[in-house]
PDB file of C-alpha atoms in Angstrom:
ATOM      1  CA  THR L   1       0.000   0.000   0.000  1.00  0.00           C
ATOM      2  CA  MET L   2       2.977   2.307   0.397  1.00  0.00           C
ATOM      3  CA  SER L   3       4.933   1.680  -2.804  1.00  0.00           C
ATOM      4  CA  ASP L   4       4.705   0.921  -6.498  1.00  0.00           C
ATOM      5  CA  VAL L   5       7.678  -1.434  -6.454  1.00  0.00           C
ATOM      6  CA  VAL L   6       8.920  -3.862  -3.809  1.00  0.00           C
ATOM      7  CA  VAL L   7      12.486  -5.194  -3.854  1.00  0.00           C
ATOM      8  CA  VAL L   8      13.149  -8.300  -1.775  1.00  0.00           C
ATOM      9  CA  MET L   9      16.815  -8.818  -0.979  1.00  0.00           C
ATOM     10  CA  ASN L  10      18.565 -11.822   0.511  1.00  0.00           C
ATOM     11  CA  ASP L  11      22.205 -11.652   1.610  1.00  0.00           C
ATOM     12  CA  GLY L  12      22.725  -8.423  -0.330  1.00  0.00           C
ATOM     13  CA  ARG L  13      21.289  -9.842  -3.565  1.00  0.00           C
ATOM     14  CA  VAL L  14      17.987  -8.938  -5.199  1.00  0.00           C
ATOM     15  CA  GLU L  15      15.743 -12.008  -5.131  1.00  0.00           C
ATOM     16  CA  GLN L  16      12.761 -10.323  -6.800  1.00  0.00           C
ATOM     17  CA  ALA L  17      11.467  -6.864  -7.656  1.00  0.00           C
ATOM     18  CA  GLY L  18       8.072  -5.764  -8.903  1.00  0.00           C
ATOM     19  CA  PRO L  19       4.644  -4.459  -7.946  1.00  0.00           C
ATOM     20  CA  PRO L  20       3.751  -5.623  -4.410  1.00  0.00           C
ATOM     21  CA  LEU L  21       0.791  -7.787  -5.438  1.00  0.00           C
ATOM     22  CA  ASP L  22       2.817  -9.489  -8.185  1.00  0.00           C
ATOM     23  CA  VAL L  23       5.641 -10.291  -5.782  1.00  0.00           C
ATOM     24  CA  TYR L  24       3.119 -11.614  -3.229  1.00  0.00           C
ATOM     25  CA  ARG L  25       1.065 -13.692  -5.702  1.00  0.00           C
ATOM     26  CA  LYS L  26       3.940 -14.882  -7.901  1.00  0.00           C
ATOM     27  CA  PRO L  27       7.064 -15.207  -5.750  1.00  0.00           C
ATOM     28  CA  SER L  28      10.102 -16.302  -7.732  1.00  0.00           C
ATOM     29  CA  THR L  29      11.801 -18.183  -4.870  1.00  0.00           C
ATOM     30  CA  ALA L  30      10.880 -19.922  -1.622  1.00  0.00           C
ATOM     31  CA  PHE L  31      12.668 -17.132   0.268  1.00  0.00           C
ATOM     32  CA  VAL L  32      10.465 -14.466  -1.364  1.00  0.00           C
ATOM     33  CA  ALA L  33       7.322 -16.536  -0.763  1.00  0.00           C
ATOM     34  CA  ARG L  34       8.049 -16.782   2.980  1.00  0.00           C
ATOM     35  CA  PHE L  35       9.302 -13.202   3.247  1.00  0.00           C
ATOM     36  CA  MET L  36       6.061 -11.851   1.778  1.00  0.00           C
ATOM     37  CA  GLY L  37       3.820 -13.748   4.208  1.00  0.00           C
ATOM     38  CA  ALA L  38       2.536 -17.130   5.291  1.00  0.00           C
ATOM     39  CA  THR L  39       2.806 -19.826   2.637  1.00  0.00           C
ATOM     40  CA  ASN L  40       2.754 -23.573   2.198  1.00  0.00           C
ATOM     41  CA  LEU L  41       5.885 -24.877   0.474  1.00  0.00           C
ATOM     42  CA  LEU L  42       5.032 -28.196  -1.139  1.00  0.00           C
ATOM     43  CA  PRO L  43       7.649 -30.557  -2.586  1.00  0.00           C
ATOM     44  CA  ALA L  44       6.454 -32.005  -5.890  1.00  0.00           C
ATOM     45  CA  LYS L  45       7.684 -33.877  -8.941  1.00  0.00           C
ATOM     46  CA  VAL L  46       6.576 -33.213 -12.505  1.00  0.00           C
ATOM     47  CA  HIS L  47       4.780 -36.446 -13.401  1.00  0.00           C
ATOM     48  CA  GLY L  48       3.544 -35.697 -16.905  1.00  0.00           C
ATOM     49  CA  PRO L  49       2.710 -32.849 -19.241  1.00  0.00           C
ATOM     50  CA  ASP L  50      -0.270 -31.793 -17.108  1.00  0.00           C
ATOM     51  CA  VAL L  51       0.335 -33.325 -13.668  1.00  0.00           C
ATOM     52  CA  VAL L  52       2.628 -32.932 -10.675  1.00  0.00           C
ATOM     53  CA  LYS L  53       2.704 -35.290  -7.720  1.00  0.00           C
ATOM     54  CA  VAL L  54       2.863 -33.422  -4.422  1.00  0.00           C
ATOM     55  CA  GLY L  55       4.943 -35.293  -1.876  1.00  0.00           C
ATOM     56  CA  GLY L  56       5.694 -37.816  -4.608  1.00  0.00           C
ATOM     57  CA  ARG L  57       2.234 -39.402  -4.424  1.00  0.00           C
ATOM     58  CA  HIS L  58      -0.661 -36.900  -4.669  1.00  0.00           C
ATOM     59  CA  PRO L  59      -1.538 -35.960  -8.279  1.00  0.00           C
ATOM     60  CA  VAL L  60      -2.496 -32.327  -8.847  1.00  0.00           C
ATOM     61  CA  ARG L  61      -2.996 -30.584 -12.173  1.00  0.00           C
ATOM     62  CA  LEU L  62       0.135 -28.821 -13.301  1.00  0.00           C
ATOM     63  CA  PRO L  63       0.124 -25.107 -12.436  1.00  0.00           C
ATOM     64  CA  SER L  64       0.822 -22.795 -15.369  1.00  0.00           C
ATOM     65  CA  SER L  65       4.068 -21.699 -13.673  1.00  0.00           C
ATOM     66  CA  ALA L  66       5.377 -25.266 -14.132  1.00  0.00           C
ATOM     67  CA  HIS L  67       4.731 -25.531 -17.868  1.00  0.00           C
ATOM     68  CA  GLY L  68       7.921 -26.352 -19.662  1.00  0.00           C
ATOM     69  CA  LYS L  69       9.402 -28.214 -16.696  1.00  0.00           C
ATOM     70  CA  VAL L  70      10.922 -31.581 -17.577  1.00  0.00           C
ATOM     71  CA  VAL L  71       9.014 -34.725 -16.572  1.00  0.00           C
ATOM     72  CA  GLY L  72      10.713 -36.112 -13.468  1.00  0.00           C
ATOM     73  CA  ALA L  73      11.927 -32.682 -12.311  1.00  0.00           C
ATOM     74  CA  ASP L  74      11.696 -31.944  -8.603  1.00  0.00           C
ATOM     75  CA  ILE L  75       9.972 -28.625  -7.875  1.00  0.00           C
ATOM     76  CA  ILE L  76       8.599 -26.736  -4.894  1.00  0.00           C
ATOM     77  CA  LEU L  77       5.155 -25.153  -5.048  1.00  0.00           C
ATOM     78  CA  SER L  78       4.082 -22.164  -2.984  1.00  0.00           C
ATOM     79  CA  LEU L  79       0.410 -21.916  -2.014  1.00  0.00           C
ATOM     80  CA  ARG L  80      -0.918 -19.212   0.304  1.00  0.00           C
ATOM     81  CA  PRO L  81      -3.074 -20.536   3.196  1.00  0.00           C
ATOM     82  CA  GLY L  82      -6.002 -18.398   2.022  1.00  0.00           C
ATOM     83  CA  ASP L  83      -5.950 -20.207  -1.328  1.00  0.00           C
ATOM     84  CA  ALA L  84      -6.150 -23.726   0.151  1.00  0.00           C
ATOM     85  CA  THR L  85      -9.573 -25.152   1.023  1.00  0.00           C
ATOM     86  CA  VAL L  86     -10.286 -27.852   3.613  1.00  0.00           C
ATOM     87  CA  LEU L  87     -12.981 -30.301   2.492  1.00  0.00           C
ATOM     88  CA  THR L  88     -14.736 -32.786   4.737  1.00  0.00           C
ATOM     89  CA  VAL L  89     -14.413 -36.353   3.488  1.00  0.00           C
ATOM     90  CA  ASP L  90     -17.129 -38.934   3.004  1.00  0.00           C
ATOM     91  CA  ASP L  91     -15.473 -42.365   2.962  1.00  0.00           C
ATOM     92  CA  THR L  92     -17.779 -43.503   0.151  1.00  0.00           C
ATOM     93  CA  ALA L  93     -17.131 -40.504  -2.117  1.00  0.00           C
ATOM     94  CA  PRO L  94     -14.361 -40.560  -4.721  1.00  0.00           C
ATOM     95  CA  ALA L  95     -11.424 -38.212  -4.148  1.00  0.00           C
ATOM     96  CA  SER L  96     -11.897 -34.727  -5.567  1.00  0.00           C
ATOM     97  CA  PRO L  97      -9.400 -33.584  -8.193  1.00  0.00           C
ATOM     98  CA  ASP L  98      -6.442 -31.508  -7.019  1.00  0.00           C
ATOM     99  CA  THR L  99      -6.824 -32.595  -3.395  1.00  0.00           C
ATOM    100  CA  ILE L 100      -4.500 -34.144  -0.849  1.00  0.00           C
ATOM    101  CA  PRO L 101      -5.883 -36.308   1.963  1.00  0.00           C
ATOM    102  CA  GLY L 102      -4.816 -35.645   5.516  1.00  0.00           C
ATOM    103  CA  GLU L 103      -5.688 -35.448   9.174  1.00  0.00           C
ATOM    104  CA  VAL L 104      -6.511 -32.254  11.035  1.00  0.00           C
ATOM    105  CA  VAL L 105      -3.855 -31.631  13.686  1.00  0.00           C
ATOM    106  CA  PHE L 106      -5.012 -28.208  14.878  1.00  0.00           C
ATOM    107  CA  VAL L 107      -7.753 -25.661  14.241  1.00  0.00           C
ATOM    108  CA  ARG L 108      -7.227 -22.074  15.322  1.00  0.00           C
ATOM    109  CA  ASP L 109     -10.537 -20.186  15.414  1.00  0.00           C
ATOM    110  CA  LEU L 110      -9.873 -16.461  15.743  1.00  0.00           C
ATOM    111  CA  GLY L 111     -13.520 -15.384  15.436  1.00  0.00           C
ATOM    112  CA  THR L 112     -13.305 -13.421  12.192  1.00  0.00           C
ATOM    113  CA  THR L 113     -10.722 -15.804  10.707  1.00  0.00           C
ATOM    114  CA  PHE L 114      -9.572 -19.382  11.145  1.00  0.00           C
ATOM    115  CA  GLU L 115      -6.527 -21.512  10.401  1.00  0.00           C
ATOM    116  CA  CYS L 116      -6.660 -25.264   9.898  1.00  0.00           C
ATOM    117  CA  PHE L 117      -3.425 -27.277  10.071  1.00  0.00           C
ATOM    118  CA  VAL L 118      -3.561 -30.603   8.214  1.00  0.00           C
ATOM    119  CA  ASP L 119      -0.971 -33.402   8.299  1.00  0.00           C
ATOM    120  CA  CYS L 120      -0.763 -34.632   4.701  1.00  0.00           C
ATOM    121  CA  GLY L 121       2.440 -36.625   5.206  1.00  0.00           C
ATOM    122  CA  LEU L 122       4.624 -33.769   3.943  1.00  0.00           C
ATOM    123  CA  ASP L 123       7.533 -32.087   5.742  1.00  0.00           C
ATOM    124  CA  GLU L 124       5.189 -29.585   7.431  1.00  0.00           C
ATOM    125  CA  PRO L 125       1.430 -29.461   8.038  1.00  0.00           C
ATOM    126  CA  LEU L 126      -0.505 -27.833   5.222  1.00  0.00           C
ATOM    127  CA  VAL L 127      -2.277 -24.668   6.415  1.00  0.00           C
ATOM    128  CA  ALA L 128      -5.609 -23.401   5.091  1.00  0.00           C
ATOM    129  CA  SER L 129      -7.162 -20.188   6.329  1.00  0.00           C
ATOM    130  CA  GLY L 130     -10.207 -18.088   5.651  1.00  0.00           C
ATOM    131  CA  ALA L 131     -12.994 -15.954   6.995  1.00  0.00           C
ATOM    132  CA  GLY L 132     -14.594 -17.169  10.226  1.00  0.00           C
ATOM    133  CA  ARG L 133     -17.985 -17.687   8.611  1.00  0.00           C
ATOM    134  CA  ASP L 134     -16.393 -20.058   6.063  1.00  0.00           C
ATOM    135  CA  HIS L 135     -14.897 -22.229   8.807  1.00  0.00           C
ATOM    136  CA  PRO L 136     -15.054 -25.921   7.846  1.00  0.00           C
ATOM    137  CA  ASP L 137     -16.818 -28.105  10.382  1.00  0.00           C
ATOM    138  CA  VAL L 138     -13.720 -30.071  11.372  1.00  0.00           C
ATOM    139  CA  ALA L 139     -11.840 -30.865  14.545  1.00  0.00           C
ATOM    140  CA  GLN L 140      -8.499 -32.352  15.533  1.00  0.00           C
ATOM    141  CA  GLY L 141      -8.228 -35.957  14.329  1.00  0.00           C
ATOM    142  CA  ASP L 142     -10.763 -35.600  11.487  1.00  0.00           C
ATOM    143  CA  THR L 143      -9.877 -37.002   8.073  1.00  0.00           C
ATOM    144  CA  VAL L 144     -10.127 -34.275   5.446  1.00  0.00           C
ATOM    145  CA  ALA L 145      -8.892 -33.352   1.997  1.00  0.00           C
ATOM    146  CA  VAL L 146      -7.150 -30.106   1.130  1.00  0.00           C
ATOM    147  CA  HIS L 147      -7.924 -28.621  -2.276  1.00  0.00           C
ATOM    148  CA  LEU L 148      -4.924 -27.051  -4.037  1.00  0.00           C
ATOM    149  CA  PRO L 149      -6.170 -24.863  -6.896  1.00  0.00           C
ATOM    150  CA  PRO L 150      -3.559 -25.157  -9.678  1.00  0.00           C
ATOM    151  CA  ASP L 151      -4.041 -21.530 -10.714  1.00  0.00           C
ATOM    152  CA  ARG L 152      -2.931 -20.443  -7.215  1.00  0.00           C
ATOM    153  CA  CYS L 153       0.125 -22.719  -6.935  1.00  0.00           C
ATOM    154  CA  VAL L 154       3.407 -21.130  -7.991  1.00  0.00           C
ATOM    155  CA  VAL L 155       6.685 -22.910  -8.713  1.00  0.00           C
ATOM    156  CA  VAL L 156       9.341 -21.315  -6.479  1.00  0.00           C
ATOM    157  CA  ALA L 157      12.191 -23.810  -6.990  1.00  0.00           C
ATOM    158  CA  ALA L 158      13.189 -26.340  -9.566  1.00  0.00           C
TER     159      ALA L 158
END
């Protein structure tokens, strides 16, 4: 809100420069993604021309920022908590596309906002957040799925 251009530096080197919203929404590195705010950093492998496998096993449609990456390439995706959605799971329903199954480890209800931490078998719990009125009806120990919209995932390392 205070500038037209943001320059993020790391160890005296420019990591990324640009309009604040562009740098926030399309970070070029994991450092920039974390510097600009909360983010989920998801290890993935390019599995085909249109698919990545998050954590080596969860297929998600390939984000546009990964087009041109070589099949088999290891990448890291950045996804802001506000862009992830926690879905309740019915054991008889088929898995939704672009979702990762997991178990709720913690829900932080802050009244007007919430944060839901989900263990999806990755290095860190996946965090989804949103407005308090959109709070999913989940509690610690519940089995859920986290939707990762491909248009909101950004490749920050290859």
